[in-house]
Amino acid sequence: MENCTKCGNPKIVIKRKQSGQTLCKDCFIESIQKKAIKTIKKEKLLEKGDKVLVALSGGKDSVTLLDILDNFRQRNIIDICAVTVDEGIGGYRQDGVDIAIHHAERLGIEHKIVSFQESYGISLDEIMKNHKARGSCTYCGVFRRWIINRVARDFEATKIATGHNLDDETQAILMNYLEGNIDNLTKIGPVTDSKSPLFTPKIKPLREIPEKEIGLYVVAKDLKVHFAACPYSQESFRGEIGEIIKDLSKNHPTIMYSTLSGFDKIKKALKNEYKSEFKFEKCSICGEPSSNEICRACVFLDELDRKVIL
């Protein structure tokens, strides 16, 4: 019988294949918190006085993110607010919204819920029922980012924190490489920034933590979360890439870590070689930051015969 490699406790909750380390519940929780804090310090993701907007879906990643960042709030290093985006997915989204409300009220933080319906006059379900020119994740990602960036300004937040984990980052690296999308590759990293004053920098404190360990973290801490997967996720290219990476990880447990580490080493050179030329600072239709005359959200809305409800 194996004991915890940190404290000797015989009640272990995880054995990490990539390192051979075995941990009990308390040591595992501490290891996840330390890993996130190490990323925050290494990448300089937080500064004293920051007001951080957490993109809080109610799922395991965003709830873990909120839980870890709240340690900084309790020490009066940062302030926290939260936004929950209701995409309008029947039988799925409301549970996550309710859980997000629960955690915001539990911590006593400012919280706003914004729906696709009130922002654009259409839900994701309606889009996928009547318009399938693009994948669900493409529409959802663009529309969610538009809402979150606008809410960040409403809250006067200095940073937006998202719950992207190690699986998310390696999926993004592989899918954009396979699609030849170099511009998107240059944007992957711990911080997404822009020269536009209308854009709030986005940070990813959990990007070096595997999805499976985040799931175990919320169980170990008994945090209320929405575990159900988005019903559209398996239809996406990202979902296919995720399955490939999971299969590879069975026999190569360090593959996600090496993929992320290798990419981070070449990213600077990639960014220098493929510099984007920004001709515009904001969208001529909605006024949000955009590198083109019309932002992607407004392009998509035009295709859907809709427009932003200002």
mmCIF file of C-alpha atoms in Angstrom:
data_model
loop_
_atom_site.group_PDB
_atom_site.id
_atom_site.type_symbol
_atom_site.label_atom_id
_atom_site.label_comp_id
_atom_site.label_asym_id
_atom_site.label_seq_id
_atom_site.Cartn_x
_atom_site.Cartn_y
_atom_site.Cartn_z
ATOM 1 C CA MET A 1 0.000 0.000 0.000
ATOM 2 C CA GLU A 2 1.372 3.382 -1.028
ATOM 3 C CA ASN A 3 1.458 6.396 1.269
ATOM 4 C CA CYS A 4 1.368 10.108 0.469
ATOM 5 C CA THR A 5 4.835 11.098 -0.768
ATOM 6 C CA LYS A 6 4.496 14.463 1.019
ATOM 7 C CA CYS A 7 3.255 13.584 4.500
ATOM 8 C CA GLY A 8 3.077 9.783 4.673
ATOM 9 C CA ASN A 9 -0.713 9.632 5.024
ATOM 10 C CA PRO A 10 -1.918 6.197 3.796
ATOM 11 C CA LYS A 11 -5.210 7.646 2.511
ATOM 12 C CA ILE A 12 -4.130 8.749 -0.972
ATOM 13 C CA VAL A 13 -6.517 10.314 -3.499
ATOM 14 C CA ILE A 14 -4.264 10.506 -6.556
ATOM 15 C CA LYS A 15 -1.240 8.921 -8.150
ATOM 16 C CA ARG A 16 0.281 11.155 -10.800
ATOM 17 C CA LYS A 17 1.459 8.942 -13.642
ATOM 18 C CA GLN A 18 3.660 11.687 -15.085
ATOM 19 C CA SER A 19 5.702 11.999 -11.857
ATOM 20 C CA GLY A 20 4.913 8.853 -9.844
ATOM 21 C CA GLN A 21 3.842 11.094 -6.959
ATOM 22 C CA THR A 22 1.055 9.888 -4.628
ATOM 23 C CA LEU A 23 -0.879 12.425 -2.560
ATOM 24 C CA CYS A 24 -3.505 12.458 0.180
ATOM 25 C CA LYS A 25 -6.441 14.859 -0.029
ATOM 26 C CA ASP A 26 -4.886 17.766 1.890
ATOM 27 C CA CYS A 27 -1.536 17.536 0.103
ATOM 28 C CA PHE A 28 -3.277 17.279 -3.260
ATOM 29 C CA ILE A 29 -5.378 20.407 -2.598
ATOM 30 C CA GLU A 30 -2.248 22.265 -1.507
ATOM 31 C CA SER A 31 -0.346 21.113 -4.617
ATOM 32 C CA ILE A 32 -3.043 22.491 -6.961
ATOM 33 C CA GLN A 33 -3.129 25.825 -5.159
ATOM 34 C CA LYS A 34 0.673 26.070 -5.206
ATOM 35 C CA LYS A 35 0.782 25.204 -8.926
ATOM 36 C CA ALA A 36 -1.680 27.985 -9.774
ATOM 37 C CA ILE A 37 0.137 30.469 -7.523
ATOM 38 C CA LYS A 38 3.447 29.524 -9.160
ATOM 39 C CA THR A 39 1.955 30.272 -12.603
ATOM 40 C CA ILE A 40 0.567 33.586 -11.333
ATOM 41 C CA LYS A 41 3.965 34.628 -9.959
ATOM 42 C CA LYS A 42 6.044 33.315 -12.873
ATOM 43 C CA GLU A 43 3.889 35.024 -15.494
ATOM 44 C CA LYS A 44 3.163 38.123 -13.356
ATOM 45 C CA LEU A 45 -0.578 37.632 -13.856
ATOM 46 C CA LEU A 46 -1.693 39.687 -10.843
ATOM 47 C CA GLU A 47 -0.683 43.002 -9.330
ATOM 48 C CA LYS A 48 -1.707 44.425 -5.973
ATOM 49 C CA GLY A 49 -4.868 46.466 -6.434
ATOM 50 C CA ASP A 50 -6.138 44.523 -9.456
ATOM 51 C CA LYS A 51 -9.881 44.110 -9.851
ATOM 52 C CA VAL A 52 -10.257 40.715 -11.481
ATOM 53 C CA LEU A 53 -13.361 39.713 -13.404
ATOM 54 C CA VAL A 54 -13.789 35.928 -13.222
ATOM 55 C CA ALA A 55 -15.602 34.319 -16.147
ATOM 56 C CA LEU A 56 -17.783 32.123 -13.923
ATOM 57 C CA SER A 57 -19.740 29.445 -15.780
ATOM 58 C CA GLY A 58 -20.403 27.311 -12.711
ATOM 59 C CA GLY A 59 -18.294 24.475 -14.131
ATOM 60 C CA LYS A 60 -15.318 22.878 -12.378
ATOM 61 C CA ASP A 61 -12.660 25.081 -14.028
ATOM 62 C CA SER A 62 -14.225 28.452 -13.253
ATOM 63 C CA VAL A 63 -15.231 27.433 -9.710
ATOM 64 C CA THR A 64 -11.668 26.232 -9.017
ATOM 65 C CA LEU A 65 -10.325 29.490 -10.447
ATOM 66 C CA LEU A 66 -12.637 31.532 -8.218
ATOM 67 C CA ASP A 67 -11.676 29.455 -5.162
ATOM 68 C CA ILE A 68 -7.940 29.975 -5.735
ATOM 69 C CA LEU A 69 -8.202 33.679 -6.568
ATOM 70 C CA ASP A 70 -10.318 34.233 -3.465
ATOM 71 C CA ASN A 71 -7.195 33.487 -1.406
ATOM 72 C CA PHE A 72 -5.669 36.651 -2.891
ATOM 73 C CA ARG A 73 -8.881 38.604 -2.211
ATOM 74 C CA GLN A 74 -8.940 37.503 1.436
ATOM 75 C CA ARG A 75 -5.381 38.812 1.795
ATOM 76 C CA ASN A 76 -6.504 42.182 0.316
ATOM 77 C CA ILE A 77 -4.188 41.812 -2.677
ATOM 78 C CA ILE A 78 -6.959 41.928 -5.301
ATOM 79 C CA ASP A 79 -10.689 42.498 -5.591
ATOM 80 C CA ILE A 80 -12.926 40.038 -7.468
ATOM 81 C CA CYS A 81 -16.122 40.351 -9.483
ATOM 82 C CA ALA A 82 -17.744 37.775 -11.769
ATOM 83 C CA VAL A 83 -19.749 37.410 -14.968
ATOM 84 C CA THR A 84 -21.804 34.439 -16.096
ATOM 85 C CA VAL A 85 -22.742 34.192 -19.763
ATOM 86 C CA ASP A 86 -26.038 32.444 -20.504
ATOM 87 C CA GLU A 87 -25.672 31.200 -24.073
ATOM 88 C CA GLY A 88 -29.221 29.857 -24.166
ATOM 89 C CA ILE A 89 -28.686 26.088 -24.200
ATOM 90 C CA GLY A 90 -31.867 24.334 -23.107
ATOM 91 C CA GLY A 91 -31.570 21.680 -20.396
ATOM 92 C CA TYR A 92 -27.942 22.614 -19.711
ATOM 93 C CA ARG A 93 -27.058 26.216 -18.964
ATOM 94 C CA GLN A 94 -29.473 27.054 -16.132
ATOM 95 C CA ASP A 95 -27.825 24.602 -13.706
ATOM 96 C CA GLY A 96 -24.477 26.329 -14.235
ATOM 97 C CA VAL A 97 -26.044 29.779 -13.810
ATOM 98 C CA ASP A 98 -27.608 28.723 -10.487
ATOM 99 C CA ILE A 99 -24.275 27.383 -9.229
ATOM 100 C CA ALA A 100 -22.492 30.582 -10.301
ATOM 101 C CA ILE A 101 -25.060 32.616 -8.341
ATOM 102 C CA HIS A 102 -24.496 30.360 -5.311
ATOM 103 C CA HIS A 103 -20.721 30.961 -5.268
ATOM 104 C CA ALA A 104 -20.997 34.706 -5.915
ATOM 105 C CA GLU A 105 -23.465 35.062 -3.042
ATOM 106 C CA ARG A 106 -21.387 32.769 -0.806
ATOM 107 C CA LEU A 107 -18.321 34.973 -1.275
ATOM 108 C CA GLY A 108 -20.226 38.254 -1.389
ATOM 109 C CA ILE A 109 -18.791 39.407 -4.724
ATOM 110 C CA GLU A 110 -20.321 41.524 -7.496
ATOM 111 C CA HIS A 111 -21.870 39.260 -10.130
ATOM 112 C CA LYS A 112 -23.602 39.896 -13.427
ATOM 113 C CA ILE A 113 -25.486 37.412 -15.645
ATOM 114 C CA VAL A 114 -25.667 38.315 -19.328
ATOM 115 C CA SER A 115 -27.448 36.262 -21.993
ATOM 116 C CA PHE A 116 -26.968 35.927 -25.736
ATOM 117 C CA GLN A 117 -30.695 36.646 -26.023
ATOM 118 C CA GLU A 118 -30.508 40.055 -24.344
ATOM 119 C CA SER A 119 -27.227 40.950 -26.077
ATOM 120 C CA TYR A 120 -27.964 39.736 -29.616
ATOM 121 C CA GLY A 121 -31.651 38.782 -29.733
ATOM 122 C CA ILE A 122 -30.867 35.118 -30.378
ATOM 123 C CA SER A 123 -29.813 32.083 -28.322
ATOM 124 C CA LEU A 124 -27.173 29.508 -29.227
ATOM 125 C CA ASP A 125 -29.913 26.879 -29.560
ATOM 126 C CA GLU A 126 -31.688 29.079 -32.127
ATOM 127 C CA ILE A 127 -28.436 29.670 -33.992
ATOM 128 C CA MET A 128 -27.658 25.967 -34.247
ATOM 129 C CA LYS A 129 -31.226 25.092 -35.213
ATOM 130 C CA ASN A 130 -31.514 27.591 -38.052
ATOM 131 C CA HIS A 131 -27.957 28.618 -38.994
ATOM 132 C CA LYS A 132 -25.134 26.111 -39.314
ATOM 133 C CA ALA A 133 -22.661 28.013 -41.462
ATOM 134 C CA ARG A 134 -20.173 27.769 -38.591
ATOM 135 C CA GLY A 135 -19.605 25.397 -35.681
ATOM 136 C CA SER A 136 -21.303 25.999 -32.339
ATOM 137 C CA CYS A 137 -17.982 26.659 -30.558
ATOM 138 C CA THR A 138 -17.054 29.302 -33.142
ATOM 139 C CA TYR A 139 -20.234 31.294 -32.576
ATOM 140 C CA CYS A 140 -20.138 30.742 -28.818
ATOM 141 C CA GLY A 141 -16.482 31.700 -28.352
ATOM 142 C CA VAL A 142 -16.773 34.956 -30.284
ATOM 143 C CA PHE A 143 -20.043 36.033 -28.673
ATOM 144 C CA ARG A 144 -18.895 35.099 -25.158
ATOM 145 C CA ARG A 145 -15.640 37.065 -25.508
ATOM 146 C CA TRP A 146 -17.556 40.125 -26.745
ATOM 147 C CA ILE A 147 -19.861 40.048 -23.698
ATOM 148 C CA ILE A 148 -17.105 39.377 -21.166
ATOM 149 C CA ASN A 149 -14.912 42.219 -22.450
ATOM 150 C CA ARG A 150 -17.810 44.665 -22.274
ATOM 151 C CA VAL A 151 -18.788 43.578 -18.739
ATOM 152 C CA ALA A 152 -15.144 43.973 -17.654
ATOM 153 C CA ARG A 153 -15.347 47.659 -18.571
ATOM 154 C CA ASP A 154 -18.703 48.018 -16.793
ATOM 155 C CA PHE A 155 -17.076 46.646 -13.616
ATOM 156 C CA GLU A 156 -13.880 48.679 -14.250
ATOM 157 C CA ALA A 157 -11.925 45.426 -13.984
ATOM 158 C CA THR A 158 -8.198 45.502 -14.694
ATOM 159 C CA LYS A 159 -7.954 41.781 -15.588
ATOM 160 C CA ILE A 160 -10.262 39.047 -16.873
ATOM 161 C CA ALA A 161 -9.481 35.588 -15.449
ATOM 162 C CA THR A 162 -10.604 32.485 -17.346
ATOM 163 C CA GLY A 163 -10.487 28.844 -16.249
ATOM 164 C CA HIS A 164 -8.481 27.492 -19.196
ATOM 165 C CA ASN A 165 -6.665 24.351 -18.042
ATOM 166 C CA LEU A 166 -3.745 22.318 -19.449
ATOM 167 C CA ASP A 167 -6.052 20.267 -21.687
ATOM 168 C CA ASP A 168 -7.606 23.463 -23.113
ATOM 169 C CA GLU A 169 -4.216 24.988 -23.890
ATOM 170 C CA THR A 170 -2.783 21.903 -25.597
ATOM 171 C CA GLN A 171 -5.997 21.470 -27.599
ATOM 172 C CA ALA A 172 -5.762 25.082 -28.774
ATOM 173 C CA ILE A 173 -2.103 24.672 -29.757
ATOM 174 C CA LEU A 174 -2.725 21.504 -31.752
ATOM 175 C CA MET A 175 -5.965 22.548 -33.458
ATOM 176 C CA ASN A 176 -4.611 25.938 -34.562
ATOM 177 C CA TYR A 177 -1.406 24.328 -35.830
ATOM 178 C CA LEU A 178 -3.357 21.737 -37.819
ATOM 179 C CA GLU A 179 -5.592 24.462 -39.255
ATOM 180 C CA GLY A 180 -2.567 26.607 -40.104
ATOM 181 C CA ASN A 181 -3.970 29.478 -38.044
ATOM 182 C CA ILE A 182 -0.705 31.200 -37.115
ATOM 183 C CA ASP A 183 -2.428 34.387 -35.966
ATOM 184 C CA ASN A 184 -4.384 32.457 -33.329
ATOM 185 C CA LEU A 185 -1.261 30.535 -32.297
ATOM 186 C CA THR A 186 0.530 33.793 -31.469
ATOM 187 C CA LYS A 187 -2.322 34.710 -29.101
ATOM 188 C CA ILE A 188 -2.173 31.519 -27.009
ATOM 189 C CA GLY A 189 -0.447 32.048 -23.665
ATOM 190 C CA PRO A 190 -0.868 32.973 -19.995
ATOM 191 C CA VAL A 191 -1.843 36.563 -20.889
ATOM 192 C CA THR A 192 -3.831 37.882 -23.843
ATOM 193 C CA ASP A 193 -3.216 41.587 -24.222
ATOM 194 C CA SER A 194 -3.895 44.375 -26.702
ATOM 195 C CA LYS A 195 -2.794 47.930 -27.329
ATOM 196 C CA SER A 196 -6.444 49.014 -27.389
ATOM 197 C CA PRO A 197 -7.586 50.710 -24.149
ATOM 198 C CA LEU A 198 -11.007 49.134 -24.750
ATOM 199 C CA PHE A 199 -9.558 45.626 -24.277
ATOM 200 C CA THR A 200 -9.088 44.184 -20.781
ATOM 201 C CA PRO A 201 -6.125 41.752 -20.504
ATOM 202 C CA LYS A 202 -7.097 38.099 -20.008
ATOM 203 C CA ILE A 203 -5.144 35.790 -17.699
ATOM 204 C CA LYS A 204 -5.086 31.980 -17.298
ATOM 205 C CA PRO A 205 -3.862 30.935 -13.824
ATOM 206 C CA LEU A 206 -4.870 27.259 -14.335
ATOM 207 C CA ARG A 207 -3.186 26.682 -17.698
ATOM 208 C CA GLU A 208 -0.606 24.235 -16.287
ATOM 209 C CA ILE A 209 -3.127 22.061 -14.398
ATOM 210 C CA PRO A 210 -4.755 19.035 -16.109
ATOM 211 C CA GLU A 211 -8.537 18.966 -16.418
ATOM 212 C CA LYS A 212 -8.746 15.674 -14.500
ATOM 213 C CA GLU A 213 -6.951 17.191 -11.502
ATOM 214 C CA ILE A 214 -9.251 20.207 -11.489
ATOM 215 C CA GLY A 215 -12.205 17.808 -11.354
ATOM 216 C CA LEU A 216 -10.613 16.036 -8.399
ATOM 217 C CA TYR A 217 -9.884 19.372 -6.704
ATOM 218 C CA VAL A 218 -13.546 20.447 -6.578
ATOM 219 C CA VAL A 219 -14.524 17.000 -5.251
ATOM 220 C CA ALA A 220 -11.765 17.080 -2.605
ATOM 221 C CA LYS A 221 -12.836 20.566 -1.497
ATOM 222 C CA ASP A 222 -16.546 19.694 -1.738
ATOM 223 C CA LEU A 223 -17.219 22.665 -4.011
ATOM 224 C CA LYS A 224 -20.601 22.800 -5.718
ATOM 225 C CA VAL A 225 -20.083 22.630 -9.508
ATOM 226 C CA HIS A 226 -21.922 21.878 -12.740
ATOM 227 C CA PHE A 227 -20.224 18.752 -14.090
ATOM 228 C CA ALA A 228 -22.359 18.230 -17.209
ATOM 229 C CA ALA A 229 -20.586 18.723 -20.534
ATOM 230 C CA CYS A 230 -21.946 21.181 -23.091
ATOM 231 C CA PRO A 231 -24.179 19.212 -25.492
ATOM 232 C CA TYR A 232 -22.492 20.893 -28.455
ATOM 233 C CA SER A 233 -18.908 20.147 -27.378
ATOM 234 C CA GLN A 234 -18.596 16.716 -29.006
ATOM 235 C CA GLU A 235 -19.636 18.160 -32.376
ATOM 236 C CA SER A 236 -16.643 20.479 -32.444
ATOM 237 C CA PHE A 237 -13.161 20.126 -33.926
ATOM 238 C CA ARG A 238 -11.815 20.954 -30.464
ATOM 239 C CA GLY A 239 -13.698 17.943 -29.097
ATOM 240 C CA GLU A 240 -12.066 15.673 -31.683
ATOM 241 C CA ILE A 241 -8.617 17.041 -30.850
ATOM 242 C CA GLY A 242 -9.341 16.554 -27.147
ATOM 243 C CA GLU A 243 -10.059 12.850 -27.696
ATOM 244 C CA ILE A 244 -6.802 12.438 -29.642
ATOM 245 C CA ILE A 245 -4.793 14.049 -26.821
ATOM 246 C CA LYS A 246 -6.524 11.899 -24.184
ATOM 247 C CA ASP A 247 -5.671 8.745 -26.133
ATOM 248 C CA LEU A 248 -2.034 9.836 -26.492
ATOM 249 C CA SER A 249 -1.823 10.637 -22.774
ATOM 250 C CA LYS A 250 -2.670 7.056 -21.792
ATOM 251 C CA ASN A 251 0.767 5.822 -22.926
ATOM 252 C CA HIS A 252 2.515 9.197 -22.825
ATOM 253 C CA PRO A 253 1.401 10.852 -19.550
ATOM 254 C CA THR A 254 3.688 13.883 -19.958
ATOM 255 C CA ILE A 255 2.594 14.718 -23.518
ATOM 256 C CA MET A 256 0.418 17.733 -22.556
ATOM 257 C CA TYR A 257 3.127 19.217 -20.341
ATOM 258 C CA SER A 258 5.779 18.860 -23.056
ATOM 259 C CA THR A 259 3.419 20.284 -25.711
ATOM 260 C CA LEU A 260 2.735 23.387 -23.617
ATOM 261 C CA SER A 261 6.357 23.803 -22.549
ATOM 262 C CA GLY A 262 7.662 23.445 -26.105
ATOM 263 C CA PHE A 263 5.106 25.899 -27.453
ATOM 264 C CA ASP A 264 5.905 28.492 -24.774
ATOM 265 C CA LYS A 265 9.578 28.318 -25.813
ATOM 266 C CA ILE A 266 8.874 29.067 -29.480
ATOM 267 C CA LYS A 267 5.978 31.488 -29.027
ATOM 268 C CA LYS A 268 8.129 34.636 -28.828
ATOM 269 C CA ALA A 269 9.891 33.788 -32.088
ATOM 270 C CA LEU A 270 6.554 32.948 -33.689
ATOM 271 C CA LYS A 271 5.074 36.260 -32.583
ATOM 272 C CA ASN A 272 8.052 38.234 -33.886
ATOM 273 C CA GLU A 273 7.938 36.458 -37.261
ATOM 274 C CA TYR A 274 4.185 36.847 -37.745
ATOM 275 C CA LYS A 275 3.353 40.281 -36.411
ATOM 276 C CA SER A 276 -0.248 41.316 -37.036
ATOM 277 C CA GLU A 277 -0.793 44.736 -38.553
ATOM 278 C CA PHE A 278 -3.725 46.441 -36.899
ATOM 279 C CA LYS A 279 -5.410 48.937 -39.206
ATOM 280 C CA PHE A 280 -8.337 49.587 -36.869
ATOM 281 C CA GLU A 281 -8.734 49.990 -33.114
ATOM 282 C CA LYS A 282 -12.454 49.455 -32.765
ATOM 283 C CA CYS A 283 -15.395 48.026 -34.654
ATOM 284 C CA SER A 284 -17.250 50.594 -36.742
ATOM 285 C CA ILE A 285 -20.580 48.987 -35.796
ATOM 286 C CA CYS A 286 -20.451 48.144 -32.064
ATOM 287 C CA GLY A 287 -17.382 50.105 -30.958
ATOM 288 C CA GLU A 288 -15.672 47.118 -29.358
ATOM 289 C CA PRO A 289 -11.920 46.557 -29.919
ATOM 290 C CA SER A 290 -11.195 45.004 -33.314
ATOM 291 C CA SER A 291 -8.193 44.582 -35.615
ATOM 292 C CA ASN A 292 -10.553 44.947 -38.599
ATOM 293 C CA GLU A 293 -13.134 47.554 -39.513
ATOM 294 C CA ILE A 294 -15.899 45.201 -38.344
ATOM 295 C CA CYS A 295 -15.350 42.800 -35.432
ATOM 296 C CA ARG A 296 -16.065 39.071 -35.748
ATOM 297 C CA ALA A 297 -19.128 39.301 -33.502
ATOM 298 C CA CYS A 298 -20.750 41.853 -35.808
ATOM 299 C CA VAL A 299 -19.734 39.856 -38.902
ATOM 300 C CA PHE A 300 -21.425 36.767 -37.436
ATOM 301 C CA LEU A 301 -24.499 38.749 -36.370
ATOM 302 C CA ASP A 302 -24.863 40.161 -39.876
ATOM 303 C CA GLU A 303 -24.847 36.584 -41.221
ATOM 304 C CA LEU A 304 -27.571 35.726 -38.694
ATOM 305 C CA ASP A 305 -29.585 38.846 -39.635
ATOM 306 C CA ARG A 306 -29.107 40.207 -36.116
ATOM 307 C CA LYS A 307 -27.199 43.045 -34.511
ATOM 308 C CA VAL A 308 -25.859 43.963 -31.091
ATOM 309 C CA ILE A 309 -28.571 45.255 -28.773
ATOM 310 C CA LEU A 310 -26.792 48.269 -27.298
#
